[in-house]
Short mmCIF file of C-alpha atoms and ligand atoms in Angstrom, two decimals:
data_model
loop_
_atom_site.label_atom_id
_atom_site.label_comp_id
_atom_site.label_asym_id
_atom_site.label_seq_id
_atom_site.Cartn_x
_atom_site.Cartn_y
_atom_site.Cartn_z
CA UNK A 1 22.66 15.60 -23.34
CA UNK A 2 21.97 12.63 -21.33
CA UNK A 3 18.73 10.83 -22.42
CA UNK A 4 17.43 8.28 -19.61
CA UNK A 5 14.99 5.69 -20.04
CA UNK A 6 13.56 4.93 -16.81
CA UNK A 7 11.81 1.03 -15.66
CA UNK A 8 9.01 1.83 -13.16
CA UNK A 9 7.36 4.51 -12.22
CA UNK A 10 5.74 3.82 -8.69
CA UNK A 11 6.27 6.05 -5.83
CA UNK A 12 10.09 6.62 -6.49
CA UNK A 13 9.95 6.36 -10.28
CA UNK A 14 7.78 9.23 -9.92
CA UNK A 15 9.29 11.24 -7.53
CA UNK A 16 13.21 10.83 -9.76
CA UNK A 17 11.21 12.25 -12.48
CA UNK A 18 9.96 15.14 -10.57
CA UNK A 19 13.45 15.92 -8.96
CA UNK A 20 14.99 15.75 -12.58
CA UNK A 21 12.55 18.79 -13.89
CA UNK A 22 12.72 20.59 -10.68
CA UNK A 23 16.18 20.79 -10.79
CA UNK A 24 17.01 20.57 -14.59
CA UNK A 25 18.96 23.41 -14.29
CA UNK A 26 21.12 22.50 -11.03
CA UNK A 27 21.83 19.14 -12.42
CA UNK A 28 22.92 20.58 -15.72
CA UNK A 29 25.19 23.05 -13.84
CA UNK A 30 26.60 20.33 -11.96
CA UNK A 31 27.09 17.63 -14.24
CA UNK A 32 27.74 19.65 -17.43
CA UNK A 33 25.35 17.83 -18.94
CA UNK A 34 21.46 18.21 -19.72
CA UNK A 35 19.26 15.23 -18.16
CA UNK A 36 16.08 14.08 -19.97
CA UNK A 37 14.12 11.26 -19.96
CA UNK A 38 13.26 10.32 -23.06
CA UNK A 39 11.17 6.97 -21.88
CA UNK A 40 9.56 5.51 -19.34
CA UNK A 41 8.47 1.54 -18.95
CA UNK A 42 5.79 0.71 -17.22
CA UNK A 43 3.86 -2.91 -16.54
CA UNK A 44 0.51 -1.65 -16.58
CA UNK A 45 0.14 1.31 -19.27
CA UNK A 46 -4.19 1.68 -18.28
CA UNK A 47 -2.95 2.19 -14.66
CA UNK A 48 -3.93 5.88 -13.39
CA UNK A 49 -0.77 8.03 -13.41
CA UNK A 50 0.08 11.85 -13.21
CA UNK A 51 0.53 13.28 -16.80
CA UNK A 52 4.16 12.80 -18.08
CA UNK A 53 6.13 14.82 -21.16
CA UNK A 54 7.97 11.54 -22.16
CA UNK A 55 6.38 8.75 -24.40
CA UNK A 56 5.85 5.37 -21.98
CA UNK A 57 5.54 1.99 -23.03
CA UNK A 58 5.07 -1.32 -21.49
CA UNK A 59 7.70 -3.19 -23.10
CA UNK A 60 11.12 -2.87 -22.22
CA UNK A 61 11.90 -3.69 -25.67
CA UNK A 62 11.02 -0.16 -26.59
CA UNK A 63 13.80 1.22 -24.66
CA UNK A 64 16.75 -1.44 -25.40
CA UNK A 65 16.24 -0.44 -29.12
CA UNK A 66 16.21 3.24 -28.33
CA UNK A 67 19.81 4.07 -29.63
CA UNK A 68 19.33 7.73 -27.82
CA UNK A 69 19.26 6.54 -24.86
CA UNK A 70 22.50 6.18 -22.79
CA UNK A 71 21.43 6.11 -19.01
CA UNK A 72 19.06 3.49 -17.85
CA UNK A 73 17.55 3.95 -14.76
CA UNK A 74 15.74 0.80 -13.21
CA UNK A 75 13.52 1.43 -10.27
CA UNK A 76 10.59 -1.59 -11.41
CA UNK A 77 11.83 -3.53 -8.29
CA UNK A 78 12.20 -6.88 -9.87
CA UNK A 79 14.79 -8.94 -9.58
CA UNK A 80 15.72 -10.94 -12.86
CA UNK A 81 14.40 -7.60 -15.46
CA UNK A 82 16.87 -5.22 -12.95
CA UNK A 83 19.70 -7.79 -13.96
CA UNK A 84 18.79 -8.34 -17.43
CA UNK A 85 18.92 -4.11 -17.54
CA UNK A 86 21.99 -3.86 -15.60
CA UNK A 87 23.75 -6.27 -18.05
CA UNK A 88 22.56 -4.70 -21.18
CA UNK A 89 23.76 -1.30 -20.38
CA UNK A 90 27.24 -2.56 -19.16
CA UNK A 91 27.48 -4.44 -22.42
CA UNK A 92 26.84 -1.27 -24.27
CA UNK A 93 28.43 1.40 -22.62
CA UNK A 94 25.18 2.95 -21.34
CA UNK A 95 25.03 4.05 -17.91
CA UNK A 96 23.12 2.28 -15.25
CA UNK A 97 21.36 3.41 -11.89
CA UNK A 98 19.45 1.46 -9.75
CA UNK A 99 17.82 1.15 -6.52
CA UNK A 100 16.89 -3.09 -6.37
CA UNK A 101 18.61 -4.07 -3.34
CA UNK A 102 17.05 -7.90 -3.79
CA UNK A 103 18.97 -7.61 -7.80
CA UNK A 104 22.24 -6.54 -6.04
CA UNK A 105 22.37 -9.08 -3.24
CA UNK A 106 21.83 -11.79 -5.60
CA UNK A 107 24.25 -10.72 -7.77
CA UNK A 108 26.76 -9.13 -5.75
CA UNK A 109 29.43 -8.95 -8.53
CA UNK A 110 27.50 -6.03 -9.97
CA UNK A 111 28.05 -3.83 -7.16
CA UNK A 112 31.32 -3.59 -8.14
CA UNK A 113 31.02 -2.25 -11.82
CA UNK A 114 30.40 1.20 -12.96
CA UNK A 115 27.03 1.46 -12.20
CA UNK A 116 25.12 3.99 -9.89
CA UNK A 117 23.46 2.39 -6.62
CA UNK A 118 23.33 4.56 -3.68
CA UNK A 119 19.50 4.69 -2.95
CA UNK A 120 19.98 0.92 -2.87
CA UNK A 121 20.57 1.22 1.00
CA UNK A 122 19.35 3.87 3.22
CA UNK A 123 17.25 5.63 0.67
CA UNK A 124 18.50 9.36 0.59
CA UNK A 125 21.25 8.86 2.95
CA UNK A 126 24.97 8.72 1.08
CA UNK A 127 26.07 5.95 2.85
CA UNK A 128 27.46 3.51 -0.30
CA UNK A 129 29.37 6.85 -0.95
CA UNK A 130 30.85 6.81 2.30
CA UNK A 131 31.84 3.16 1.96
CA UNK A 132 33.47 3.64 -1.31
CA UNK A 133 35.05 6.59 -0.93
CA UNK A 134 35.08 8.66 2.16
CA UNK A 135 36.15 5.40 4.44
CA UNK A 136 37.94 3.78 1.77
CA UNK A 137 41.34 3.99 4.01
CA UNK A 138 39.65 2.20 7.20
CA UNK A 139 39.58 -1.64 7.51
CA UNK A 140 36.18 -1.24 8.19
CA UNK A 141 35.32 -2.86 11.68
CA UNK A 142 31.95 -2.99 11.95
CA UNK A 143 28.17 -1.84 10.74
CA UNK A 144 25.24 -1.64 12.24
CA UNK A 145 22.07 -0.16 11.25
CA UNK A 146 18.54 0.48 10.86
CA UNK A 147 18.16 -0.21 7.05
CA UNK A 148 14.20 -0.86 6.37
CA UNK A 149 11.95 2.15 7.41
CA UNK A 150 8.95 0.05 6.95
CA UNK A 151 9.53 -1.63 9.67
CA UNK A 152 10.99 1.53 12.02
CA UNK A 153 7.92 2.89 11.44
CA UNK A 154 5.77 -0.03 12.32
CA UNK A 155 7.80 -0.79 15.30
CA UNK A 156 6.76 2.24 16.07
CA UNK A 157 3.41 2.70 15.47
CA UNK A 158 2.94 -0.10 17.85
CA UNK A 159 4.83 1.66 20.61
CA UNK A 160 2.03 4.21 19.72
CA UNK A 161 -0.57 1.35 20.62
CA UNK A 162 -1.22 0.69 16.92
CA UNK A 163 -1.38 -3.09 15.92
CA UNK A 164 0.81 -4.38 13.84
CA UNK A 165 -1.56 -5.11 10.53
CA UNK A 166 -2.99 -1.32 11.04
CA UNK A 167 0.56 -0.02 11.06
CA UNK A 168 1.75 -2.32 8.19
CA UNK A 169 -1.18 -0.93 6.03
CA UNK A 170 -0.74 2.52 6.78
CA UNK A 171 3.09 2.01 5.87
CA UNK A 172 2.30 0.41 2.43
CA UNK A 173 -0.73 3.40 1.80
CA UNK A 174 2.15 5.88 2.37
CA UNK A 175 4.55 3.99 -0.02
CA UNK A 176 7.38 2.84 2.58
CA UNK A 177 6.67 -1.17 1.91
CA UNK A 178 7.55 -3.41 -1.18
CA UNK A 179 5.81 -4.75 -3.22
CA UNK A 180 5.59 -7.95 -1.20
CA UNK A 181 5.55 -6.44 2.31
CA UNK A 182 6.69 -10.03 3.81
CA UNK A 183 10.24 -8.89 1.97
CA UNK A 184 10.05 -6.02 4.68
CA UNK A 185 8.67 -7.63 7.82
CA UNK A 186 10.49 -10.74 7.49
CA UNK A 187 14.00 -8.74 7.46
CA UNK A 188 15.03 -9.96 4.36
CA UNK A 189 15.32 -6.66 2.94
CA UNK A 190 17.43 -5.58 5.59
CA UNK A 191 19.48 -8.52 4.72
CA UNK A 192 19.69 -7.19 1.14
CA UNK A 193 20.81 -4.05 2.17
CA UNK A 194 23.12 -5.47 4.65
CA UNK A 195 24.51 -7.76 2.07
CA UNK A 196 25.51 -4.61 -0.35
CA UNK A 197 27.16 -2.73 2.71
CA UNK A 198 29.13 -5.88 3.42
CA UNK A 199 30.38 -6.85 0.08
CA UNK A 200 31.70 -3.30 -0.29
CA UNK A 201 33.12 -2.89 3.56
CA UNK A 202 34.72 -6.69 3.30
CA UNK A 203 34.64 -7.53 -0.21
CA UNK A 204 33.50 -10.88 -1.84
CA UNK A 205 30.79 -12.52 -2.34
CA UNK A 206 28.32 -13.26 1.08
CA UNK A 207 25.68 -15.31 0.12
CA UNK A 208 22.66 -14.38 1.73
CA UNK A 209 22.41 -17.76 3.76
CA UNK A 210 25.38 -16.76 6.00
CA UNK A 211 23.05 -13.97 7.81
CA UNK A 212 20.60 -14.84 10.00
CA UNK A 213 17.59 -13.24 9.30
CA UNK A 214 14.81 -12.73 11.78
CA UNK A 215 11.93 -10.36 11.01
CA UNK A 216 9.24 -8.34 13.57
CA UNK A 217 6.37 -10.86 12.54
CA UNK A 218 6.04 -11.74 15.91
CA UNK A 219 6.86 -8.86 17.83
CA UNK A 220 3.38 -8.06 20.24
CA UNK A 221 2.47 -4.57 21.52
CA UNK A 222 3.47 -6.09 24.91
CA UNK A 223 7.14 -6.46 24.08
CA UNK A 224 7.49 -3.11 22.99
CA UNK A 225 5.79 -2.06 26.47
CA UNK A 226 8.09 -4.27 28.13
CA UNK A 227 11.29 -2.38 26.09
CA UNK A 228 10.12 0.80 27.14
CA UNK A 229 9.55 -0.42 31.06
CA UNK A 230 13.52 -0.98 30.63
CA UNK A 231 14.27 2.41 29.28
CA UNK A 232 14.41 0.90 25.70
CA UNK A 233 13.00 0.61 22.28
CA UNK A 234 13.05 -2.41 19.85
CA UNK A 235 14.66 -1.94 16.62
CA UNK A 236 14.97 -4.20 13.84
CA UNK A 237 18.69 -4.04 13.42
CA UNK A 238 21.24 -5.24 10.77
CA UNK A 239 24.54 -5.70 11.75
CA UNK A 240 27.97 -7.10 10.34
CA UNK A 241 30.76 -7.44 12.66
CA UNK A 242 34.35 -7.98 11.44
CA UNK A 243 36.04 -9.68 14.02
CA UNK A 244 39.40 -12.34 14.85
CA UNK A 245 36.80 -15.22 14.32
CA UNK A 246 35.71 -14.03 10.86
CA UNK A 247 32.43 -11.99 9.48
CA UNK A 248 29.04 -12.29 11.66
CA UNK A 249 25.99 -11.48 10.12
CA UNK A 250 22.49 -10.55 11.40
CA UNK A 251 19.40 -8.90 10.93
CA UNK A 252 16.81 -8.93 13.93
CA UNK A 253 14.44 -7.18 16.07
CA UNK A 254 16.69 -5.84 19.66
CA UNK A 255 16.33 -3.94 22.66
CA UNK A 256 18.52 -0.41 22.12
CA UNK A 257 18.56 1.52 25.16
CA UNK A 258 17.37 4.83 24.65
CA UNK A 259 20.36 7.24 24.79
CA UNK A 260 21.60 4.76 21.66
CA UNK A 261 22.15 6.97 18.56
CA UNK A 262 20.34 4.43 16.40
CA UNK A 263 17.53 4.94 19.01
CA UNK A 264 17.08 8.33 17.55
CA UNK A 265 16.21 6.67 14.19
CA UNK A 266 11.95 7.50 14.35
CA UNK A 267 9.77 6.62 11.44
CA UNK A 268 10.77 5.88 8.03
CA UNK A 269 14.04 7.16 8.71
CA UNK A 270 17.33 5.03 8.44
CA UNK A 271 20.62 5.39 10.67
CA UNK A 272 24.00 3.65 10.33
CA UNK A 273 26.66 3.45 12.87
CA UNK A 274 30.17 2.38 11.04
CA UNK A 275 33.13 1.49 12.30
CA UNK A 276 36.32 1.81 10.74
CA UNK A 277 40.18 1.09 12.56
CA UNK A 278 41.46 4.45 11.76
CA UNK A 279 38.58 6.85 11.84
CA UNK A 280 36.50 5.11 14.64
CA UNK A 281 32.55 5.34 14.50
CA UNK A 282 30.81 7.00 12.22
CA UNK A 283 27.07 7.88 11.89
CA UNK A 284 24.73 8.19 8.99
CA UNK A 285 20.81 9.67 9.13
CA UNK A 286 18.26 10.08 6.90
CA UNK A 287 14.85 9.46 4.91
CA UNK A 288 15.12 5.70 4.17
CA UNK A 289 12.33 4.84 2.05
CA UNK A 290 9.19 6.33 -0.01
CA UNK A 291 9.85 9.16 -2.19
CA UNK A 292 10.24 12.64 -2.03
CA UNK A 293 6.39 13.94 -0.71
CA UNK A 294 6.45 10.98 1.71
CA UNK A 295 9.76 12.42 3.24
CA UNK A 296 8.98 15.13 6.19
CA UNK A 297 11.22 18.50 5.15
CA UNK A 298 10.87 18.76 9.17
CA UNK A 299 12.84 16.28 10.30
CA UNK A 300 11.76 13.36 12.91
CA UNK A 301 14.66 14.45 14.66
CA UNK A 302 13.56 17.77 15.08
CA UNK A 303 10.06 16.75 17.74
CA UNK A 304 13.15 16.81 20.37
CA UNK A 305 14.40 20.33 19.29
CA UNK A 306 16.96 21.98 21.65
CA UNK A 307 16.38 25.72 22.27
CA UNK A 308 18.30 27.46 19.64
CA UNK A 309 19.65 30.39 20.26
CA UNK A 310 22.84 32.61 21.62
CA UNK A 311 23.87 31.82 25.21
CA UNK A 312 24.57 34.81 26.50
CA UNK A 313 26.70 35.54 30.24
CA UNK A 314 28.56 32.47 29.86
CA UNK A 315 29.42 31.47 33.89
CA UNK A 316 26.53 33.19 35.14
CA UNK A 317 22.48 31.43 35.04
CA UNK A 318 22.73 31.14 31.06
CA UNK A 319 20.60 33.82 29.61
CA UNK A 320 19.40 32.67 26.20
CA UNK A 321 17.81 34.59 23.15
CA UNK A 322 15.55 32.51 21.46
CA UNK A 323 14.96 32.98 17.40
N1 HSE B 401 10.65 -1.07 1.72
C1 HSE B 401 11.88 -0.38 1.92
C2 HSE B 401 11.92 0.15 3.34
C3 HSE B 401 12.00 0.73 0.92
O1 HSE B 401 10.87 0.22 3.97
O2 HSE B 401 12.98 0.48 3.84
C4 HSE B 401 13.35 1.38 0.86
O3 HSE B 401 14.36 0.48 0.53
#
């Protein structure tokens, strides 16, 4: 049996330890083992909280001295604890998972050591798999993508006429923001994220001052107007471009026309476009951010449906059955 101890249980603390019982089964079948948390740490025990069947404690203590448990799973979103964790369980042979982008861009070294990080970036899209693994024969070329669905989903809110401080608190109410939601709107946790794809796509350590960072503080309803006027849409976009001259990083608000795939990326959802030498460009879609209630089962994508159905007298006026 695996016993977890699991930091923080805010929107997606809560939501891991709902997928873990709904699917205690499933993810016994598939991992041969039985998952169970055994302990949760939390910084403010009075805080109101839906019943759980594990014993919680606000000292981290508590679950370093557990010798039962052998997966830690840090989702407390800060920075120096998420090391402190990370190091402790690679010390003893306990398994790690975490989702602290800021922890992993700071210490980059971490990202390569056995340790789980995939909602890192993206949220529920596998897109560190995809790096690691499933491009691992491409020199990878380039990647660009929308990484923070707060902002998406402000950006556009205001192309809904909303202003930007109603959007931004209707984003943090529904979970999507951090803690600090400056980290967001500034577009330094795009940077984070970008950072992670880059170390693995290029290797080595980028230090976070070699991106330039600009955020959608100062983006105005009127801009977005403007984008649309020109048959586009602002996105706050991080990119990394491997080219003769060397690595160029960015993260900042730009015009995508609208027939872009990353265009398509509504909401709180995240998109990637990667490029690798051999396999060309790749795409990657999904929830990016807030946990599993927050995330629509009907997809964004799906307000632009196409009619589904057979086409029938192919050649002639299509005839199609719809259902
Ligand atoms: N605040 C982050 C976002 C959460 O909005 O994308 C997911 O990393």
């Amino acid at each position: 049996m695996v016993q977890i101890g699991i930091v923080g249980l805010g929107c997606v603390g809560l939501s891991v330890v709902e997928i873990l019982n709904k699917h205690a089964a499933l993810l016994e079948q598939r991992c041969g083992h039985a998952l169970v948390v055994k302990r949760g740490v939390v910084r403010d025990l009075a805080k109101k909280r839906p019943p759980v069947d594990f014993a919680l404690s606000a000292s981290v203590d508590d679950l370093l001295n557990d010798p039962d448990i052998n997966l830690i799973v840090e989702l407390s979103g800060q920075v120096d604890l998420a090391y402190q964790l990370a190091r402790h369980a690679l010390k003893q042979g306990k398994g790690f998972v975490t989702a602290n982008k800021a922890m992993l861009a700071k210490h980059q070294e971490l990202i390569h050591q056995p340790i789980g990080f995939e909602a890192s970036v993206g949220g529920g899209i596998p897109l560190i798999k995809a790096l690691k693994e499933g491009l691992s024969a491409n020199a990878i070329l380039s990647i660009e993508g929308v990484l923070n669905g707060t902002c998406n989903f402000i950006l556009e809110q205001m192309d809904l006429g909303q202003s930007f401080e109603v959007a931004l608190q209707r984003a943090q109410e529904l979970g999507y923001a951090e803690a600090s939601a400056h980290l967001d709107t500034s577009g330094q946790d795009s940077a984070h994220k970008l950072l992670i794809l880059a170390s693995l796509a290029f290797g080595g350590k980028i230090a976070l001052s070699s991106v330039e960072v600009r955020g959608i503080e100062g983006i105005a309803n009127a801009d977005l107007a403007h984008a649309k006027r020109l048959g586009c849409c602002v996105k706050l976009l991080a990119q990394a471009h491997q080219e003769k001259g060397g690595l160029t990083l960015s993260v900042g608000p730009v015009l995508l026309p609208q027939s872009h795939l990353l265009a398509q990326v509504k909401g709180v959802m995240n998109g990637a476009v990667v490029v690798g030498d051999s396999v060309g460009e790749t795409f990657y879609y999904g929830a990016g951010g807030g946990g599993e209630k927050l995330n629509p089962l009907v997809p964004w994508s799906s307000r632009a449906k196409p009619h589904l159905g057979r086409l029938t007298n192919f050649g002639q006026s299509p005839d199609i059955v719809l259902g």
